[in-house]
């Protein structure tokens, strides 16, 4: 019997946001961890939204798609993907929340007009909303609700004010809790699951826009952390070779030096947003249990990329340090009862092949992603020896110990030994020529192997 599939994604969730060492409140994700496979070494294929999500849908790397950043792009609707495969195999497919499969730059001012595009990607049932930063400027079913309640102009002015000022602004959203975007997504997904009575199994993609900035956590959740002392941000790394080549890391700074009190407030706000999402996830889980669907449902939880949260004096992402590129991944197999931990190197683009494999079918076109089913069932210990992540024509390779980043000219400019330096405090590029040459060759091989393969068309 084919399982129902619930795929939950957050936006900008750090890999360590669910760690017991953190000041957090995530009872529902903790409960999921207790009966799921936890992948401790999952990397995003790109530390920014659009290429990461395109890679997730296509199973391809950013360089194969020509989608290196958030600049205007649209995944070709004729291209094959694994959601289409599920639909062809008889799944009822749905999406609630953010997709970012096409530009969120205003070229489609009303997201409801993009529903034919999402149907072409393979989704039957759709309630799409934009990411948090543009939630007021792009129209959707959610903004229609806001407008009817008199909040659309209020939220637009609030977002404009926030991003014209300090990037560390932490103020509650002016929206009532019931209209907050992550509550909207959770509510719509829950209504759908609660009413679902079709004979075919469901694939339900629930894509929360949080805990991505703005730092506008509703006060009901942020106040939970008023008395918490958040972890101190790690300082920035030291360049052991001050004359190293330059790259995106050196070019992209979004703000003046951060005040540590402001960072503490941002981290508490972020923890509150994670707590709110956890509560929405718990409601979905309770609906599955109420409908006797919990046991035989495949549940996957992950994020598109991480968040710096003041580490190295940075906010947001767009780099290859661990807080930005290392993401959580939990997979609860049908009827799984106990926790399993896997340290295998896995990537965001492995999720599609994994879902298709658990659905009992296979892909009809080549993908770079690899099914994690064998790791989940503990019949395999590893599936790859290297991880790759790509952004803005730069490439990262990680072998489980050494991490190398090359710039657009393919010059190595970041090298970390995570075995001896897990917090990436010493950039030792040029100091370990053998390791550097080995990993540089791995990048060249990766490109040679994959560059001739792009989108496959129906």
PDB file of C-alpha atoms in Angstrom, residues 111-415:
ATOM      1  CA  UNK A 111       0.014  34.834  -7.367  1.00  0.00           C
ATOM      2  CA  UNK A 112      -3.399  33.408  -8.106  1.00  0.00           C
ATOM      3  CA  UNK A 113      -2.586  34.019 -11.766  1.00  0.00           C
ATOM      4  CA  UNK A 114       0.364  31.628 -11.384  1.00  0.00           C
ATOM      5  CA  UNK A 115      -1.841  28.676 -10.423  1.00  0.00           C
ATOM      6  CA  UNK A 116      -1.841  27.313 -14.012  1.00  0.00           C
ATOM      7  CA  UNK A 117       1.965  27.320 -13.837  1.00  0.00           C
ATOM      8  CA  UNK A 118       1.951  25.377 -10.565  1.00  0.00           C
ATOM      9  CA  UNK A 119      -0.554  22.944 -12.049  1.00  0.00           C
ATOM     10  CA  UNK A 120       1.884  22.474 -14.930  1.00  0.00           C
ATOM     11  CA  UNK A 121       4.531  21.612 -12.320  1.00  0.00           C
ATOM     12  CA  UNK A 122       2.260  18.806 -11.126  1.00  0.00           C
ATOM     13  CA  UNK A 123       0.185  20.253  -8.285  1.00  0.00           C
ATOM     14  CA  UNK A 124      -3.558  19.587  -8.161  1.00  0.00           C
ATOM     15  CA  UNK A 125      -4.530  21.791  -5.212  1.00  0.00           C
ATOM     16  CA  UNK A 126      -2.812  25.122  -4.578  1.00  0.00           C
ATOM     17  CA  UNK A 127      -2.781  27.953  -2.052  1.00  0.00           C
ATOM     18  CA  UNK A 128       0.483  29.772  -2.675  1.00  0.00           C
ATOM     19  CA  UNK A 129       1.774  32.771  -0.751  1.00  0.00           C
ATOM     20  CA  UNK A 130       5.027  34.704  -1.270  1.00  0.00           C
ATOM     21  CA  UNK A 131       8.000  34.874   1.040  1.00  0.00           C
ATOM     22  CA  UNK A 132       7.750  37.057   4.157  1.00  0.00           C
ATOM     23  CA  UNK A 133       9.629  40.051   2.742  1.00  0.00           C
ATOM     24  CA  UNK A 134       7.193  40.494  -0.147  1.00  0.00           C
ATOM     25  CA  UNK A 135       4.072  39.152   1.541  1.00  0.00           C
ATOM     26  CA  UNK A 136       2.326  42.517   1.235  1.00  0.00           C
ATOM     27  CA  UNK A 137       3.398  43.459  -2.273  1.00  0.00           C
ATOM     28  CA  UNK A 138       2.319  40.294  -4.114  1.00  0.00           C
ATOM     29  CA  UNK A 139      -1.373  39.470  -4.090  1.00  0.00           C
ATOM     30  CA  UNK A 140      -2.612  36.038  -3.024  1.00  0.00           C
ATOM     31  CA  UNK A 141      -5.536  34.346  -1.317  1.00  0.00           C
ATOM     32  CA  UNK A 142      -3.879  35.433   1.938  1.00  0.00           C
ATOM     33  CA  UNK A 143      -3.681  39.123   1.015  1.00  0.00           C
ATOM     34  CA  UNK A 144      -7.320  39.004  -0.094  1.00  0.00           C
ATOM     35  CA  UNK A 145      -8.124  37.889   3.442  1.00  0.00           C
ATOM     36  CA  UNK A 146      -5.958  40.687   4.858  1.00  0.00           C
ATOM     37  CA  UNK A 147      -7.656  43.246   2.649  1.00  0.00           C
ATOM     38  CA  UNK A 148     -11.078  42.069   3.724  1.00  0.00           C
ATOM     39  CA  UNK A 149     -10.042  42.504   7.355  1.00  0.00           C
ATOM     40  CA  UNK A 150      -8.460  45.929   6.748  1.00  0.00           C
ATOM     41  CA  UNK A 151      -4.821  44.856   7.237  1.00  0.00           C
ATOM     42  CA  UNK A 152      -3.269  44.892   3.761  1.00  0.00           C
ATOM     43  CA  UNK A 153      -2.201  48.551   3.754  1.00  0.00           C
ATOM     44  CA  UNK A 154      -1.058  48.221   7.364  1.00  0.00           C
ATOM     45  CA  UNK A 155       1.267  45.299   6.616  1.00  0.00           C
ATOM     46  CA  UNK A 156       2.625  46.995   3.499  1.00  0.00           C
ATOM     47  CA  UNK A 157       3.593  50.096   5.461  1.00  0.00           C
ATOM     48  CA  UNK A 158       5.049  47.961   8.242  1.00  0.00           C
ATOM     49  CA  UNK A 159       7.328  46.034   5.870  1.00  0.00           C
ATOM     50  CA  UNK A 160       8.414  49.204   4.078  1.00  0.00           C
ATOM     51  CA  UNK A 161       9.343  50.819   7.396  1.00  0.00           C
ATOM     52  CA  UNK A 162      11.238  47.765   8.666  1.00  0.00           C
ATOM     53  CA  UNK A 163      13.473  47.409   5.634  1.00  0.00           C
ATOM     54  CA  UNK A 164      14.136  51.135   5.401  1.00  0.00           C
ATOM     55  CA  UNK A 165      15.618  51.002   8.904  1.00  0.00           C
ATOM     56  CA  UNK A 166      17.812  48.678  10.966  1.00  0.00           C
ATOM     57  CA  UNK A 167      18.044  45.104   9.748  1.00  0.00           C
ATOM     58  CA  UNK A 168      17.830  44.008  13.370  1.00  0.00           C
ATOM     59  CA  UNK A 169      14.397  45.564  13.961  1.00  0.00           C
ATOM     60  CA  UNK A 170      12.466  43.201  16.256  1.00  0.00           C
ATOM     61  CA  UNK A 171       8.863  44.286  16.600  1.00  0.00           C
ATOM     62  CA  UNK A 172       5.718  42.140  16.577  1.00  0.00           C
ATOM     63  CA  UNK A 173       3.749  41.943  13.361  1.00  0.00           C
ATOM     64  CA  UNK A 174       0.729  44.280  13.282  1.00  0.00           C
ATOM     65  CA  UNK A 175      -1.340  41.301  12.143  1.00  0.00           C
ATOM     66  CA  UNK A 176      -3.513  39.418  14.609  1.00  0.00           C
ATOM     67  CA  UNK A 177      -2.183  35.919  15.229  1.00  0.00           C
ATOM     68  CA  UNK A 178      -4.899  34.270  13.131  1.00  0.00           C
ATOM     69  CA  UNK A 179      -3.751  36.231  10.053  1.00  0.00           C
ATOM     70  CA  UNK A 180       0.015  35.772  10.517  1.00  0.00           C
ATOM     71  CA  UNK A 181       1.477  34.105   7.378  1.00  0.00           C
ATOM     72  CA  UNK A 182       2.758  30.927   9.048  1.00  0.00           C
ATOM     73  CA  UNK A 183      -0.559  30.507  10.847  1.00  0.00           C
ATOM     74  CA  UNK A 184      -2.351  31.027   7.531  1.00  0.00           C
ATOM     75  CA  UNK A 185      -0.268  28.296   5.870  1.00  0.00           C
ATOM     76  CA  UNK A 186      -0.737  25.890   8.761  1.00  0.00           C
ATOM     77  CA  UNK A 187      -4.472  26.553   8.924  1.00  0.00           C
ATOM     78  CA  UNK A 188      -5.060  26.038   5.200  1.00  0.00           C
ATOM     79  CA  UNK A 189      -3.001  22.849   5.138  1.00  0.00           C
ATOM     80  CA  UNK A 190      -4.810  21.530   8.197  1.00  0.00           C
ATOM     81  CA  UNK A 191      -8.224  22.291   6.708  1.00  0.00           C
ATOM     82  CA  UNK A 192      -7.188  20.394   3.601  1.00  0.00           C
ATOM     83  CA  UNK A 193      -5.922  17.339   5.474  1.00  0.00           C
ATOM     84  CA  UNK A 194      -8.890  17.340   7.820  1.00  0.00           C
ATOM     85  CA  UNK A 195     -11.332  17.315   4.894  1.00  0.00           C
ATOM     86  CA  UNK A 196      -9.366  14.915   2.709  1.00  0.00           C
ATOM     87  CA  UNK A 197     -11.540  11.934   1.810  1.00  0.00           C
ATOM     88  CA  UNK A 198     -10.345  10.936  -1.642  1.00  0.00           C
ATOM     89  CA  UNK A 199      -9.445   7.352  -2.476  1.00  0.00           C
ATOM     90  CA  UNK A 200      -5.989   8.187  -3.831  1.00  0.00           C
ATOM     91  CA  UNK A 201      -3.066   8.817  -1.450  1.00  0.00           C
ATOM     92  CA  UNK A 202      -2.062  12.429  -0.875  1.00  0.00           C
ATOM     93  CA  UNK A 203       1.196  14.267  -1.296  1.00  0.00           C
ATOM     94  CA  UNK A 204       0.862  17.467   0.725  1.00  0.00           C
ATOM     95  CA  UNK A 205       3.675  20.043   0.586  1.00  0.00           C
ATOM     96  CA  UNK A 206       3.419  22.517   3.478  1.00  0.00           C
ATOM     97  CA  UNK A 207       5.948  25.304   2.960  1.00  0.00           C
ATOM     98  CA  UNK A 208       6.178  27.830   5.799  1.00  0.00           C
ATOM     99  CA  UNK A 209       7.727  31.224   5.046  1.00  0.00           C
ATOM    100  CA  UNK A 210       9.286  31.484   8.510  1.00  0.00           C
ATOM    101  CA  UNK A 211      11.512  31.779  10.382  1.00  0.00           C
ATOM    102  CA  UNK A 212      12.857  33.953   7.531  1.00  0.00           C
ATOM    103  CA  UNK A 213      13.065  37.658   8.364  1.00  0.00           C
ATOM    104  CA  UNK A 214      11.448  40.132   9.048  1.00  0.00           C
ATOM    105  CA  UNK A 215      11.883  39.646  12.775  1.00  0.00           C
ATOM    106  CA  UNK A 216       8.183  40.153  13.423  1.00  0.00           C
ATOM    107  CA  UNK A 217       7.310  37.230  15.684  1.00  0.00           C
ATOM    108  CA  UNK A 218       3.902  37.610  17.354  1.00  0.00           C
ATOM    109  CA  UNK A 219       4.423  38.619  20.971  1.00  0.00           C
ATOM    110  CA  UNK A 220       2.655  35.478  22.230  1.00  0.00           C
ATOM    111  CA  UNK A 221       5.654  33.475  21.029  1.00  0.00           C
ATOM    112  CA  UNK A 222       8.586  35.856  21.354  1.00  0.00           C
ATOM    113  CA  UNK A 223       7.855  36.440  25.047  1.00  0.00           C
ATOM    114  CA  UNK A 224       8.537  32.765  25.731  1.00  0.00           C
ATOM    115  CA  UNK A 225      12.206  33.611  25.392  1.00  0.00           C
ATOM    116  CA  UNK A 226      12.330  36.843  27.396  1.00  0.00           C
ATOM    117  CA  UNK A 227      14.268  35.188  30.219  1.00  0.00           C
ATOM    118  CA  UNK A 228      16.471  33.046  27.961  1.00  0.00           C
ATOM    119  CA  UNK A 229      20.125  33.741  27.380  1.00  0.00           C
ATOM    120  CA  UNK A 230      20.699  32.875  23.738  1.00  0.00           C
ATOM    121  CA  UNK A 231      23.951  31.379  22.519  1.00  0.00           C
ATOM    122  CA  UNK A 232      26.644  33.964  21.876  1.00  0.00           C
ATOM    123  CA  UNK A 233      27.294  34.437  18.153  1.00  0.00           C
ATOM    124  CA  UNK A 234      30.582  33.001  17.007  1.00  0.00           C
ATOM    125  CA  UNK A 235      33.239  35.522  15.915  1.00  0.00           C
ATOM    126  CA  UNK A 236      34.363  35.675  12.324  1.00  0.00           C
ATOM    127  CA  UNK A 237      37.148  33.445  11.103  1.00  0.00           C
ATOM    128  CA  UNK A 238      40.781  34.465  10.869  1.00  0.00           C
ATOM    129  CA  UNK A 239      42.426  34.375   7.464  1.00  0.00           C
ATOM    130  CA  UNK A 240      45.698  32.509   7.928  1.00  0.00           C
ATOM    131  CA  UNK A 241      46.678  33.876   4.520  1.00  0.00           C
ATOM    132  CA  UNK A 242      45.598  37.552   4.399  1.00  0.00           C
ATOM    133  CA  UNK A 243      46.478  37.680   0.691  1.00  0.00           C
ATOM    134  CA  UNK A 244      44.019  34.963  -0.304  1.00  0.00           C
ATOM    135  CA  UNK A 245      41.745  35.432  -3.345  1.00  0.00           C
ATOM    136  CA  UNK A 246      38.416  37.177  -2.781  1.00  0.00           C
ATOM    137  CA  UNK A 247      34.885  35.901  -3.330  1.00  0.00           C
ATOM    138  CA  UNK A 248      31.199  36.389  -2.583  1.00  0.00           C
ATOM    139  CA  UNK A 249      31.876  36.183   1.151  1.00  0.00           C
ATOM    140  CA  UNK A 250      33.949  39.349   0.894  1.00  0.00           C
ATOM    141  CA  UNK A 251      31.507  41.140  -1.414  1.00  0.00           C
ATOM    142  CA  UNK A 252      28.224  40.584   0.387  1.00  0.00           C
ATOM    143  CA  UNK A 253      27.654  42.485   3.595  1.00  0.00           C
ATOM    144  CA  UNK A 254      24.075  43.585   4.101  1.00  0.00           C
ATOM    145  CA  UNK A 255      24.430  45.904   7.075  1.00  0.00           C
ATOM    146  CA  UNK A 256      26.837  47.851   9.304  1.00  0.00           C
ATOM    147  CA  UNK A 257      28.513  46.049  12.227  1.00  0.00           C
ATOM    148  CA  UNK A 258      25.954  44.349  14.431  1.00  0.00           C
ATOM    149  CA  UNK A 259      25.292  45.314  18.020  1.00  0.00           C
ATOM    150  CA  UNK A 260      25.296  42.180  20.195  1.00  0.00           C
ATOM    151  CA  UNK A 261      22.221  43.292  22.139  1.00  0.00           C
ATOM    152  CA  UNK A 262      20.386  43.599  18.840  1.00  0.00           C
ATOM    153  CA  UNK A 263      21.575  40.132  17.826  1.00  0.00           C
ATOM    154  CA  UNK A 264      20.324  38.715  21.127  1.00  0.00           C
ATOM    155  CA  UNK A 265      16.906  40.221  20.381  1.00  0.00           C
ATOM    156  CA  UNK A 266      16.936  38.834  16.830  1.00  0.00           C
ATOM    157  CA  UNK A 267      17.805  35.365  18.121  1.00  0.00           C
ATOM    158  CA  UNK A 268      14.929  35.444  20.607  1.00  0.00           C
ATOM    159  CA  UNK A 269      12.559  36.623  17.897  1.00  0.00           C
ATOM    160  CA  UNK A 270      13.794  33.864  15.597  1.00  0.00           C
ATOM    161  CA  UNK A 271      13.281  31.255  18.322  1.00  0.00           C
ATOM    162  CA  UNK A 272       9.740  32.538  18.756  1.00  0.00           C
ATOM    163  CA  UNK A 273       9.032  32.166  15.041  1.00  0.00           C
ATOM    164  CA  UNK A 274      10.364  28.596  15.150  1.00  0.00           C
ATOM    165  CA  UNK A 275       8.133  27.896  18.154  1.00  0.00           C
ATOM    166  CA  UNK A 276       5.086  29.211  16.292  1.00  0.00           C
ATOM    167  CA  UNK A 277       5.825  26.985  13.290  1.00  0.00           C
ATOM    168  CA  UNK A 278       6.321  24.015  15.602  1.00  0.00           C
ATOM    169  CA  UNK A 279       2.861  24.605  17.031  1.00  0.00           C
ATOM    170  CA  UNK A 280       1.343  24.683  13.544  1.00  0.00           C
ATOM    171  CA  UNK A 281       3.146  21.446  12.712  1.00  0.00           C
ATOM    172  CA  UNK A 282       1.734  19.903  15.871  1.00  0.00           C
ATOM    173  CA  UNK A 283      -1.791  20.719  14.700  1.00  0.00           C
ATOM    174  CA  UNK A 284      -1.099  18.900  11.416  1.00  0.00           C
ATOM    175  CA  UNK A 285       0.237  15.902  13.314  1.00  0.00           C
ATOM    176  CA  UNK A 286      -2.833  15.804  15.535  1.00  0.00           C
ATOM    177  CA  UNK A 287      -5.085  15.786  12.470  1.00  0.00           C
ATOM    178  CA  UNK A 288      -3.186  12.805  11.058  1.00  0.00           C
ATOM    179  CA  UNK A 289      -3.603  10.958  14.351  1.00  0.00           C
ATOM    180  CA  UNK A 290      -7.289  11.830  14.588  1.00  0.00           C
ATOM    181  CA  UNK A 291      -7.843  10.424  11.107  1.00  0.00           C
ATOM    182  CA  UNK A 292      -5.737   7.313  11.855  1.00  0.00           C
ATOM    183  CA  UNK A 293      -3.213   8.371   9.221  1.00  0.00           C
ATOM    184  CA  UNK A 294      -0.164   8.946  11.400  1.00  0.00           C
ATOM    185  CA  UNK A 295       1.322   5.462  11.211  1.00  0.00           C
ATOM    186  CA  UNK A 296       1.212   4.997   7.452  1.00  0.00           C
ATOM    187  CA  UNK A 297       2.195   8.556   6.468  1.00  0.00           C
ATOM    188  CA  UNK A 298       5.710   9.361   5.297  1.00  0.00           C
ATOM    189  CA  UNK A 299       6.691  12.660   6.957  1.00  0.00           C
ATOM    190  CA  UNK A 300       9.677  14.720   5.846  1.00  0.00           C
ATOM    191  CA  UNK A 301      10.834  17.937   7.506  1.00  0.00           C
ATOM    192  CA  UNK A 302      13.600  20.215   6.253  1.00  0.00           C
ATOM    193  CA  UNK A 303      14.522  23.799   5.284  1.00  0.00           C
ATOM    194  CA  UNK A 304      15.709  25.391   2.061  1.00  0.00           C
ATOM    195  CA  UNK A 305      18.832  26.893   3.690  1.00  0.00           C
ATOM    196  CA  UNK A 306      20.057  28.275   7.010  1.00  0.00           C
ATOM    197  CA  UNK A 307      20.509  31.679   8.671  1.00  0.00           C
ATOM    198  CA  UNK A 308      23.639  33.333  10.088  1.00  0.00           C
ATOM    199  CA  UNK A 309      21.858  34.985  13.069  1.00  0.00           C
ATOM    200  CA  UNK A 310      24.809  37.222  13.863  1.00  0.00           C
ATOM    201  CA  UNK A 311      27.539  34.611  13.494  1.00  0.00           C
ATOM    202  CA  UNK A 312      30.568  36.184  11.815  1.00  0.00           C
ATOM    203  CA  UNK A 313      28.762  39.543  12.123  1.00  0.00           C
ATOM    204  CA  UNK A 314      26.296  38.443   9.433  1.00  0.00           C
ATOM    205  CA  UNK A 315      22.551  38.088   9.078  1.00  0.00           C
ATOM    206  CA  UNK A 316      20.641  36.051   6.490  1.00  0.00           C
ATOM    207  CA  UNK A 317      22.543  33.519   4.312  1.00  0.00           C
ATOM    208  CA  UNK A 318      24.251  33.693   0.864  1.00  0.00           C
ATOM    209  CA  UNK A 319      27.504  32.069   1.931  1.00  0.00           C
ATOM    210  CA  UNK A 320      28.903  28.586   2.530  1.00  0.00           C
ATOM    211  CA  UNK A 321      29.535  28.674   6.275  1.00  0.00           C
ATOM    212  CA  UNK A 322      27.716  26.041   8.343  1.00  0.00           C
ATOM    213  CA  UNK A 323      24.919  28.270   9.716  1.00  0.00           C
ATOM    214  CA  UNK A 324      23.964  29.143   6.126  1.00  0.00           C
ATOM    215  CA  UNK A 325      24.495  25.869   4.236  1.00  0.00           C
ATOM    216  CA  UNK A 326      23.854  23.122   6.827  1.00  0.00           C
ATOM    217  CA  UNK A 327      20.132  22.318   7.195  1.00  0.00           C
ATOM    218  CA  UNK A 328      17.956  19.990   9.301  1.00  0.00           C
ATOM    219  CA  UNK A 329      16.405  16.884   7.751  1.00  0.00           C
ATOM    220  CA  UNK A 330      14.014  14.475   9.483  1.00  0.00           C
ATOM    221  CA  UNK A 331      12.300  11.534   7.768  1.00  0.00           C
ATOM    222  CA  UNK A 332       9.634   9.488   9.546  1.00  0.00           C
ATOM    223  CA  UNK A 333       9.026   6.292   7.640  1.00  0.00           C
ATOM    224  CA  UNK A 334       5.600   4.670   7.755  1.00  0.00           C
ATOM    225  CA  UNK A 335       5.242   2.764  11.033  1.00  0.00           C
ATOM    226  CA  UNK A 336       8.596   3.977  12.355  1.00  0.00           C
ATOM    227  CA  UNK A 337       8.599   4.027  16.158  1.00  0.00           C
ATOM    228  CA  UNK A 338      12.172   4.788  17.216  1.00  0.00           C
ATOM    229  CA  UNK A 339      14.817   7.409  16.555  1.00  0.00           C
ATOM    230  CA  UNK A 340      17.632   6.719  14.111  1.00  0.00           C
ATOM    231  CA  UNK A 341      20.568   9.001  13.410  1.00  0.00           C
ATOM    232  CA  UNK A 342      22.518   9.035  10.164  1.00  0.00           C
ATOM    233  CA  UNK A 343      25.781  10.917   9.698  1.00  0.00           C
ATOM    234  CA  UNK A 344      25.841  10.257   5.944  1.00  0.00           C
ATOM    235  CA  UNK A 345      26.485  13.173   3.608  1.00  0.00           C
ATOM    236  CA  UNK A 346      23.148  14.066   2.003  1.00  0.00           C
ATOM    237  CA  UNK A 347      21.765  17.038   0.097  1.00  0.00           C
ATOM    238  CA  UNK A 348      18.492  18.893  -0.360  1.00  0.00           C
ATOM    239  CA  UNK A 349      18.062  17.519  -3.886  1.00  0.00           C
ATOM    240  CA  UNK A 350      17.934  13.966  -2.478  1.00  0.00           C
ATOM    241  CA  UNK A 351      14.443  14.558  -1.090  1.00  0.00           C
ATOM    242  CA  UNK A 352      12.572  14.163  -4.391  1.00  0.00           C
ATOM    243  CA  UNK A 353      14.085  10.774  -5.282  1.00  0.00           C
ATOM    244  CA  UNK A 354      13.495   9.658  -1.691  1.00  0.00           C
ATOM    245  CA  UNK A 355       9.802  10.534  -1.817  1.00  0.00           C
ATOM    246  CA  UNK A 356       9.360   8.800  -5.172  1.00  0.00           C
ATOM    247  CA  UNK A 357      11.170   5.715  -3.858  1.00  0.00           C
ATOM    248  CA  UNK A 358       8.933   5.484  -0.780  1.00  0.00           C
ATOM    249  CA  UNK A 359       5.924   5.932  -3.086  1.00  0.00           C
ATOM    250  CA  UNK A 360       6.941   2.696  -4.767  1.00  0.00           C
ATOM    251  CA  UNK A 361       7.918   4.059  -8.152  1.00  0.00           C
ATOM    252  CA  UNK A 362      10.980   5.343 -10.006  1.00  0.00           C
ATOM    253  CA  UNK A 363      11.951   8.489 -11.869  1.00  0.00           C
ATOM    254  CA  UNK A 364      11.746   8.428 -15.652  1.00  0.00           C
ATOM    255  CA  UNK A 365      14.642  10.841 -16.153  1.00  0.00           C
ATOM    256  CA  UNK A 366      18.150  11.182 -14.663  1.00  0.00           C
ATOM    257  CA  UNK A 367      18.507  13.223 -11.476  1.00  0.00           C
ATOM    258  CA  UNK A 368      21.569  14.177  -9.469  1.00  0.00           C
ATOM    259  CA  UNK A 369      19.646  13.502  -6.261  1.00  0.00           C
ATOM    260  CA  UNK A 370      19.906  10.051  -4.678  1.00  0.00           C
ATOM    261  CA  UNK A 371      17.185   8.256  -2.726  1.00  0.00           C
ATOM    262  CA  UNK A 372      17.752   8.141   1.034  1.00  0.00           C
ATOM    263  CA  UNK A 373      15.459   5.140   1.495  1.00  0.00           C
ATOM    264  CA  UNK A 374      18.369   2.761   1.993  1.00  0.00           C
ATOM    265  CA  UNK A 375      19.840   5.044   4.663  1.00  0.00           C
ATOM    266  CA  UNK A 376      16.445   5.261   6.359  1.00  0.00           C
ATOM    267  CA  UNK A 377      16.083   1.483   6.355  1.00  0.00           C
ATOM    268  CA  UNK A 378      19.727   1.111   7.470  1.00  0.00           C
ATOM    269  CA  UNK A 379      20.619  -1.080   4.517  1.00  0.00           C
ATOM    270  CA  UNK A 380      23.157   1.553   3.443  1.00  0.00           C
ATOM    271  CA  UNK A 381      25.644   3.585   5.463  1.00  0.00           C
ATOM    272  CA  UNK A 382      26.447   6.228   2.848  1.00  0.00           C
ATOM    273  CA  UNK A 383      25.370   7.307  -0.632  1.00  0.00           C
ATOM    274  CA  UNK A 384      28.031   9.857  -1.605  1.00  0.00           C
ATOM    275  CA  UNK A 385      31.504  10.877  -0.544  1.00  0.00           C
ATOM    276  CA  UNK A 386      31.143  14.579  -1.293  1.00  0.00           C
ATOM    277  CA  UNK A 387      28.588  17.349  -0.832  1.00  0.00           C
ATOM    278  CA  UNK A 388      28.240  20.257  -3.233  1.00  0.00           C
ATOM    279  CA  UNK A 389      26.512  23.600  -2.832  1.00  0.00           C
ATOM    280  CA  UNK A 390      26.419  26.437  -5.353  1.00  0.00           C
ATOM    281  CA  UNK A 391      25.654  30.147  -5.296  1.00  0.00           C
ATOM    282  CA  UNK A 392      26.422  33.099  -7.572  1.00  0.00           C
ATOM    283  CA  UNK A 393      28.791  31.044  -9.765  1.00  0.00           C
ATOM    284  CA  UNK A 394      30.694  29.856  -6.687  1.00  0.00           C
ATOM    285  CA  UNK A 395      30.924  26.221  -5.580  1.00  0.00           C
ATOM    286  CA  UNK A 396      31.486  24.534  -2.217  1.00  0.00           C
ATOM    287  CA  UNK A 397      32.662  20.952  -1.778  1.00  0.00           C
ATOM    288  CA  UNK A 398      32.705  19.128   1.572  1.00  0.00           C
ATOM    289  CA  UNK A 399      34.040  15.616   2.181  1.00  0.00           C
ATOM    290  CA  UNK A 400      32.919  15.226   5.785  1.00  0.00           C
ATOM    291  CA  UNK A 401      36.053  16.904   7.132  1.00  0.00           C
ATOM    292  CA  UNK A 402      37.457  19.455   4.706  1.00  0.00           C
ATOM    293  CA  UNK A 403      35.334  22.217   3.148  1.00  0.00           C
ATOM    294  CA  UNK A 404      36.626  24.141   0.131  1.00  0.00           C
ATOM    295  CA  UNK A 405      34.963  27.132  -1.553  1.00  0.00           C
ATOM    296  CA  UNK A 406      36.044  28.458  -4.949  1.00  0.00           C
ATOM    297  CA  UNK A 407      35.111  31.826  -6.433  1.00  0.00           C
ATOM    298  CA  UNK A 408      33.789  32.560  -9.931  1.00  0.00           C
ATOM    299  CA  UNK A 409      37.290  32.247 -11.356  1.00  0.00           C
ATOM    300  CA  UNK A 410      37.538  28.808  -9.671  1.00  0.00           C
ATOM    301  CA  UNK A 411      40.187  30.108  -7.280  1.00  0.00           C
ATOM    302  CA  UNK A 412      40.077  28.537  -3.805  1.00  0.00           C
ATOM    303  CA  UNK A 413      39.485  31.230  -1.196  1.00  0.00           C
ATOM    304  CA  UNK A 414      37.957  29.432   1.806  1.00  0.00           C
ATOM    305  CA  UNK A 415      39.211  26.180   3.341  1.00  0.00           C
TER     306      UNK A 415
END
